[in-house]
């Protein structure tokens, strides 16, 4: 006979599988899944598909109603604490109370200060039994960027690079297309869709003239099976242009998605100006950078400001200088390397121009989180900061 705890784990794993379906579409909200059971049967299920639309619990309740199932006395398995506040949608905790749910099994507390603990309080005050902590580690893994942003009030930053076996991103003459395989480039489209914003520099835009958008047709089949084109994230493109050199005729300004141009602030204040539906100018104070012998835009302050704009995670696609700049300041959480089986030579350009180490003790070691073969390439995912 299956114990209550074993049953709770089985249903929670189903809810977690549902939550995963929102990985390309829910930002700035977390991925959440919900399964409703009664008398040992699943009577409804749902997941959060996109910000501004119904949350997982509401969708699961609607699914039960569509199946003519009575939710009175049912158990709800939810991967994250039900919300307790009015945002773009009503509170899910209240919806569960009104539906007559008698027991809620939840994987974890929501660290969002608007919710944290308040959803559980609403449920318990209504006489509902609340169990918290079932499959918590799996639930955290689904929403690492969101949880990090909520807990640290700064976006989760991933640096992406396509490199050769000897760690190069371009030949000495600047030629770089294409180091990695078509399969890796397809996977990058999915990686972009997992992020709310893509950050780059004016130098990279000038050198490569990229679009840096999500092209649905180029997504891997596994991603297309999860999300439709109308639901998929369209990341904001954030361009650091400290010398204001871009003309706005570059391809990145006409490709899909909004663009945020980041300029230095002349008076030390943060200023945001909407130029058009697609373009925003953001002025950020500078910091004196003795190592680079000039003033640089204060990236940490920029990141904290972007968090106030509800940007939870950022993918950095840049050259080696900006990669090193971000590494030196411990602003990168995760490093994703697509490694092609090619050798480009000593005179080629390295992906991160880190220099000046005098002993092995000075060198930081990263944690390998995942290794995946993609075509003939290898995708390495390293955790730098948790």
XYZ file of C-alpha atoms in Angstrom:
386
model
C 0.000 0.000 0.000
C 1.322 3.444 -0.965
C 1.902 5.744 2.000
C 0.585 9.308 2.135
C 4.103 10.694 1.726
C 4.821 8.479 -1.282
C 1.535 9.554 -2.831
C 2.354 13.217 -2.167
C 5.726 12.834 -3.896
C 4.187 11.121 -6.950
C 1.604 13.859 -7.476
C 4.141 16.611 -6.811
C 6.450 15.182 -9.468
C 3.547 15.408 -11.918
C 3.017 19.037 -10.918
C 6.729 19.739 -11.418
C 6.583 18.248 -14.917
C 3.729 20.623 -15.691
C 5.662 23.583 -14.275
C 8.567 22.853 -16.655
C 6.292 23.633 -19.599
C 6.445 27.321 -18.711
C 10.237 27.685 -18.908
C 10.123 29.670 -22.181
C 7.098 31.838 -21.471
C 6.346 32.737 -17.823
C 8.942 35.435 -17.083
C 8.956 37.620 -15.026
C 6.813 35.106 -13.147
C 8.070 31.716 -11.932
C 7.200 28.372 -13.493
C 4.421 26.740 -11.465
C 2.392 23.557 -11.882
C -0.672 22.294 -10.028
C -2.435 18.914 -9.785
C -5.813 18.411 -8.068
C -6.733 15.009 -6.640
C -9.769 13.530 -4.942
C -10.398 9.980 -3.773
C -7.112 8.867 -5.300
C -7.941 10.293 -8.735
C -6.570 13.315 -10.617
C -9.522 15.613 -11.246
C -7.697 18.626 -12.693
C -4.282 19.963 -13.622
C -2.700 23.084 -15.015
C 0.387 25.259 -15.197
C 1.195 28.944 -15.508
C 1.677 29.715 -19.201
C 2.463 33.429 -19.364
C 2.542 36.507 -17.126
C -0.852 38.208 -17.085
C -2.725 34.951 -17.697
C -4.145 32.467 -15.198
C -1.798 30.947 -12.632
C -1.343 27.208 -12.251
C -3.953 26.816 -9.494
C -6.603 28.771 -11.417
C -5.931 26.760 -14.565
C -6.141 23.488 -12.635
C -9.469 24.514 -11.063
C -10.780 25.493 -14.502
C -9.672 22.109 -15.868
C -11.608 20.358 -13.088
C -14.733 22.422 -13.822
C -14.461 21.614 -17.537
C -14.440 17.929 -16.584
C -17.486 18.434 -14.311
C -15.412 17.492 -11.274
C -16.377 18.722 -7.801
C -13.297 20.224 -6.099
C -14.888 20.273 -2.638
C -12.651 18.268 -0.296
C -9.896 17.880 -2.903
C -6.115 18.104 -2.423
C -4.035 20.586 -4.412
C -0.389 19.844 -5.223
C 1.384 23.094 -6.073
C 5.084 23.601 -6.865
C 5.245 27.098 -5.320
C 3.286 28.858 -2.585
C -0.069 30.139 -3.925
C -0.024 33.919 -4.360
C -1.854 36.074 -1.854
C -1.961 39.470 -3.585
C -3.822 41.118 -6.444
C -1.457 41.550 -9.383
C -2.510 41.067 -12.989
C -4.675 38.200 -11.676
C -6.558 37.607 -8.377
C -4.943 35.718 -5.449
C -4.678 31.968 -6.034
C -4.843 31.203 -2.305
C -8.329 32.739 -2.197
C -9.367 30.776 -5.289
C -8.374 27.510 -3.586
C -10.397 28.452 -0.499
C -13.464 29.269 -2.586
C -13.109 25.972 -4.462
C -13.460 24.026 -1.206
C -9.953 22.537 -1.258
C -9.270 20.803 2.062
C -5.541 20.097 1.755
C -2.674 21.880 -0.027
C 0.698 20.190 -0.544
C 3.332 22.673 -1.648
C 6.951 22.221 -2.653
C 8.263 25.502 -1.244
C 7.595 28.986 0.073
C 7.639 31.822 -2.447
C 10.516 34.229 -1.559
C 8.695 37.102 -3.272
C 8.035 39.523 -0.375
C 4.546 40.154 -1.742
C 3.715 36.491 -1.164
C 6.176 34.860 1.240
C 4.151 33.027 3.886
C 1.021 35.093 3.255
C -0.507 32.559 0.880
C -0.113 29.782 3.427
C -1.622 32.022 6.096
C -4.775 32.554 4.018
C -5.123 28.803 3.519
C -4.559 27.892 7.170
C -6.935 30.619 8.381
C -9.585 28.989 6.197
C -9.014 25.647 7.932
C -7.067 24.079 5.071
C -4.271 21.648 5.937
C -0.978 22.887 4.462
C 2.085 20.690 3.910
C 5.301 22.411 2.730
C 8.621 20.964 1.555
C 7.659 18.049 -0.704
C 10.248 17.849 -3.560
C 11.610 21.267 -2.598
C 15.023 20.801 -4.233
C 13.435 19.871 -7.571
C 11.121 22.886 -7.324
C 14.062 25.204 -6.660
C 15.924 23.816 -9.685
C 13.054 24.774 -11.981
C 13.089 28.424 -10.861
C 16.742 29.137 -10.012
C 16.880 32.584 -11.734
C 13.545 33.758 -10.283
C 14.418 32.605 -6.774
C 17.892 34.167 -6.942
C 16.431 37.484 -8.097
C 13.835 37.491 -5.318
C 16.382 36.592 -2.640
C 19.188 38.951 -3.781
C 17.252 41.757 -5.523
C 19.404 41.503 -8.644
C 18.904 39.487 -11.852
C 20.507 36.089 -12.375
C 23.198 36.532 -15.039
C 24.337 33.868 -17.514
C 27.335 34.419 -19.800
C 27.168 32.476 -23.075
C 30.125 31.783 -25.372
C 30.732 29.636 -28.448
C 34.373 28.539 -28.370
C 36.913 26.189 -29.924
C 38.689 23.409 -28.042
C 41.536 25.808 -27.321
C 39.175 28.421 -25.862
C 39.000 30.830 -28.820
C 36.022 32.825 -30.102
C 37.473 34.332 -33.303
C 40.502 34.277 -35.548
C 43.091 37.029 -35.233
C 41.394 38.876 -38.112
C 38.058 38.816 -36.261
C 36.350 36.085 -38.310
C 34.102 33.965 -36.104
C 31.238 32.512 -38.191
C 30.668 29.750 -37.513
C 32.672 28.117 -34.737
C 29.868 25.961 -33.384
C 27.457 23.605 -35.124
C 23.923 24.363 -36.395
C 22.617 22.214 -33.510
C 24.373 24.437 -30.971
C 23.073 27.581 -32.623
C 19.576 26.133 -32.409
C 20.084 25.435 -28.708
C 21.149 29.066 -28.222
C 17.696 30.118 -29.434
C 16.181 28.105 -26.569
C 18.692 29.596 -24.119
C 17.670 33.090 -25.219
C 14.000 32.214 -24.750
C 14.726 31.188 -21.140
C 15.939 34.723 -20.386
C 14.087 37.996 -20.055
C 16.905 40.073 -21.456
C 20.032 39.738 -23.581
C 22.899 42.037 -22.663
C 25.688 43.007 -25.031
C 28.004 45.915 -25.801
C 28.193 48.483 -28.577
C 31.544 46.982 -29.597
C 29.931 43.582 -30.163
C 27.068 45.159 -32.127
C 29.555 47.059 -34.303
C 31.739 43.997 -34.866
C 29.051 41.368 -35.565
C 25.878 43.337 -36.434
C 23.726 40.662 -34.708
C 19.939 40.446 -34.363
C 20.070 38.779 -30.920
C 16.419 37.798 -31.000
C 14.549 34.522 -30.531
C 13.747 32.951 -33.890
C 11.029 30.390 -33.272
C 11.665 28.485 -36.501
C 15.243 27.797 -35.369
C 14.319 26.413 -31.942
C 15.036 22.739 -31.180
C 12.014 20.477 -31.646
C 11.988 19.813 -27.885
C 11.379 23.507 -27.210
C 8.731 23.841 -29.914
C 6.884 20.922 -28.319
C 6.732 22.902 -25.067
C 5.721 26.411 -26.155
C 3.831 28.011 -29.034
C 5.244 30.950 -30.977
C 2.693 33.406 -29.582
C 3.606 32.539 -25.972
C 7.407 32.458 -26.214
C 9.521 35.080 -24.434
C 10.841 37.973 -26.509
C 13.902 39.155 -24.566
C 14.695 42.839 -24.169
C 18.060 43.646 -25.781
C 20.207 45.716 -23.429
C 23.183 47.376 -25.116
C 25.980 48.975 -23.088
C 27.092 51.957 -25.197
C 29.346 54.011 -22.937
C 30.705 56.153 -25.815
C 27.307 56.483 -27.574
C 28.728 55.185 -30.852
C 25.740 53.287 -32.230
C 23.768 54.951 -35.053
C 20.567 52.912 -34.438
C 20.732 51.750 -38.039
C 22.274 48.469 -36.855
C 20.264 45.277 -37.395
C 19.643 44.776 -33.676
C 17.340 47.837 -33.623
C 15.047 46.514 -36.365
C 14.857 42.877 -35.237
C 12.009 41.691 -33.023
C 11.925 42.768 -29.384
C 12.527 45.945 -27.437
C 15.931 47.593 -27.159
C 17.322 49.382 -24.120
C 20.348 51.562 -24.871
C 22.460 52.172 -21.782
C 24.432 55.437 -21.775
C 26.521 57.015 -18.997
C 24.625 59.457 -16.801
C 26.022 63.021 -16.935
C 24.798 63.964 -13.461
C 25.139 60.671 -11.555
C 21.413 59.884 -11.512
C 19.532 57.037 -13.143
C 17.355 58.390 -15.922
C 15.027 56.432 -18.189
C 13.471 57.884 -21.342
C 11.114 56.047 -23.672
C 11.963 57.006 -27.243
C 9.466 54.726 -28.969
C 7.538 51.516 -28.409
C 10.729 49.619 -29.249
C 13.499 51.870 -27.893
C 14.327 53.114 -24.400
C 17.359 55.156 -23.356
C 18.634 54.368 -19.870
C 21.358 56.525 -18.329
C 23.348 54.905 -15.526
C 26.069 56.486 -13.334
C 29.692 55.552 -13.968
C 32.360 54.219 -11.646
C 36.040 55.073 -11.817
C 37.851 52.056 -13.194
C 41.587 52.406 -12.616
C 42.333 49.019 -14.157
C 40.801 50.067 -17.476
C 41.927 53.706 -17.090
C 38.514 55.223 -17.699
C 35.019 55.570 -16.309
C 32.760 52.605 -16.941
C 29.016 52.326 -16.549
C 28.234 50.889 -13.118
C 26.963 47.479 -14.225
C 26.049 46.346 -10.722
C 23.866 49.418 -10.268
C 22.367 48.769 -13.708
C 21.514 45.199 -12.731
C 19.875 46.284 -9.486
C 17.816 48.842 -11.376
C 16.738 46.233 -13.915
C 15.472 44.103 -11.014
C 13.141 46.959 -10.048
C 11.866 46.734 -13.625
C 11.015 43.052 -12.935
C 13.818 41.650 -15.083
C 14.723 38.397 -13.317
C 17.428 36.918 -15.546
C 19.832 38.124 -18.226
C 21.859 36.321 -20.880
C 25.148 38.058 -21.708
C 26.364 37.673 -25.291
C 29.546 39.716 -25.542
C 33.198 39.767 -26.474
C 36.111 38.848 -24.198
C 36.606 42.321 -22.683
C 33.107 42.550 -21.268
C 33.242 38.900 -20.199
C 36.378 39.622 -18.204
C 34.864 42.827 -16.796
C 31.832 40.903 -15.520
C 33.982 38.041 -14.204
C 36.313 40.399 -12.353
C 33.353 41.962 -10.555
C 31.676 38.654 -9.704
C 28.515 39.616 -11.597
C 28.080 36.328 -13.487
C 26.147 33.455 -11.936
C 26.463 30.888 -14.687
C 28.810 30.288 -17.610
C 27.535 28.363 -20.636
C 30.161 27.254 -23.145
C 29.376 25.638 -26.482
C 32.677 23.909 -27.292
C 33.312 22.996 -30.930
C 35.832 20.266 -31.912
C 38.145 22.772 -33.596
C 41.569 24.267 -32.913
C 42.009 27.925 -33.871
C 45.595 28.576 -32.829
C 47.598 30.703 -30.431
C 46.984 33.957 -32.308
C 43.174 33.585 -32.202
C 41.119 35.600 -29.706
C 40.453 34.001 -26.299
C 36.909 34.015 -24.909
C 37.884 35.695 -21.633
C 41.008 37.799 -21.388
C 41.836 37.024 -17.786
C 45.456 37.842 -16.985
C 47.758 38.670 -14.094
C 47.457 35.495 -12.003
C 50.622 34.841 -10.005
C 49.684 31.578 -8.327
C 47.132 28.785 -8.625
C 45.574 29.959 -5.362
C 44.337 33.117 -7.147
C 42.424 31.167 -9.770
C 38.709 30.613 -9.189
C 37.247 27.176 -9.734
C 33.702 26.779 -11.072
C 31.238 23.948 -10.480
C 30.239 21.893 -13.496
C 26.468 21.616 -13.320
C 25.759 19.909 -16.628
C 27.500 18.514 -19.690
C 25.503 17.798 -22.862
C 26.528 16.646 -26.314
C 24.865 18.732 -29.032
C 25.764 17.478 -32.477
C 29.557 17.264 -32.485
C 29.792 20.052 -29.886
C 29.760 19.867 -26.102
C 27.630 22.227 -24.007
C 29.233 22.896 -20.618
C 27.222 24.663 -17.896
C 29.275 26.000 -14.989
C 27.939 27.566 -11.810
C 30.071 30.528 -10.759
C 27.891 32.146 -8.104
C 24.838 30.689 -6.339
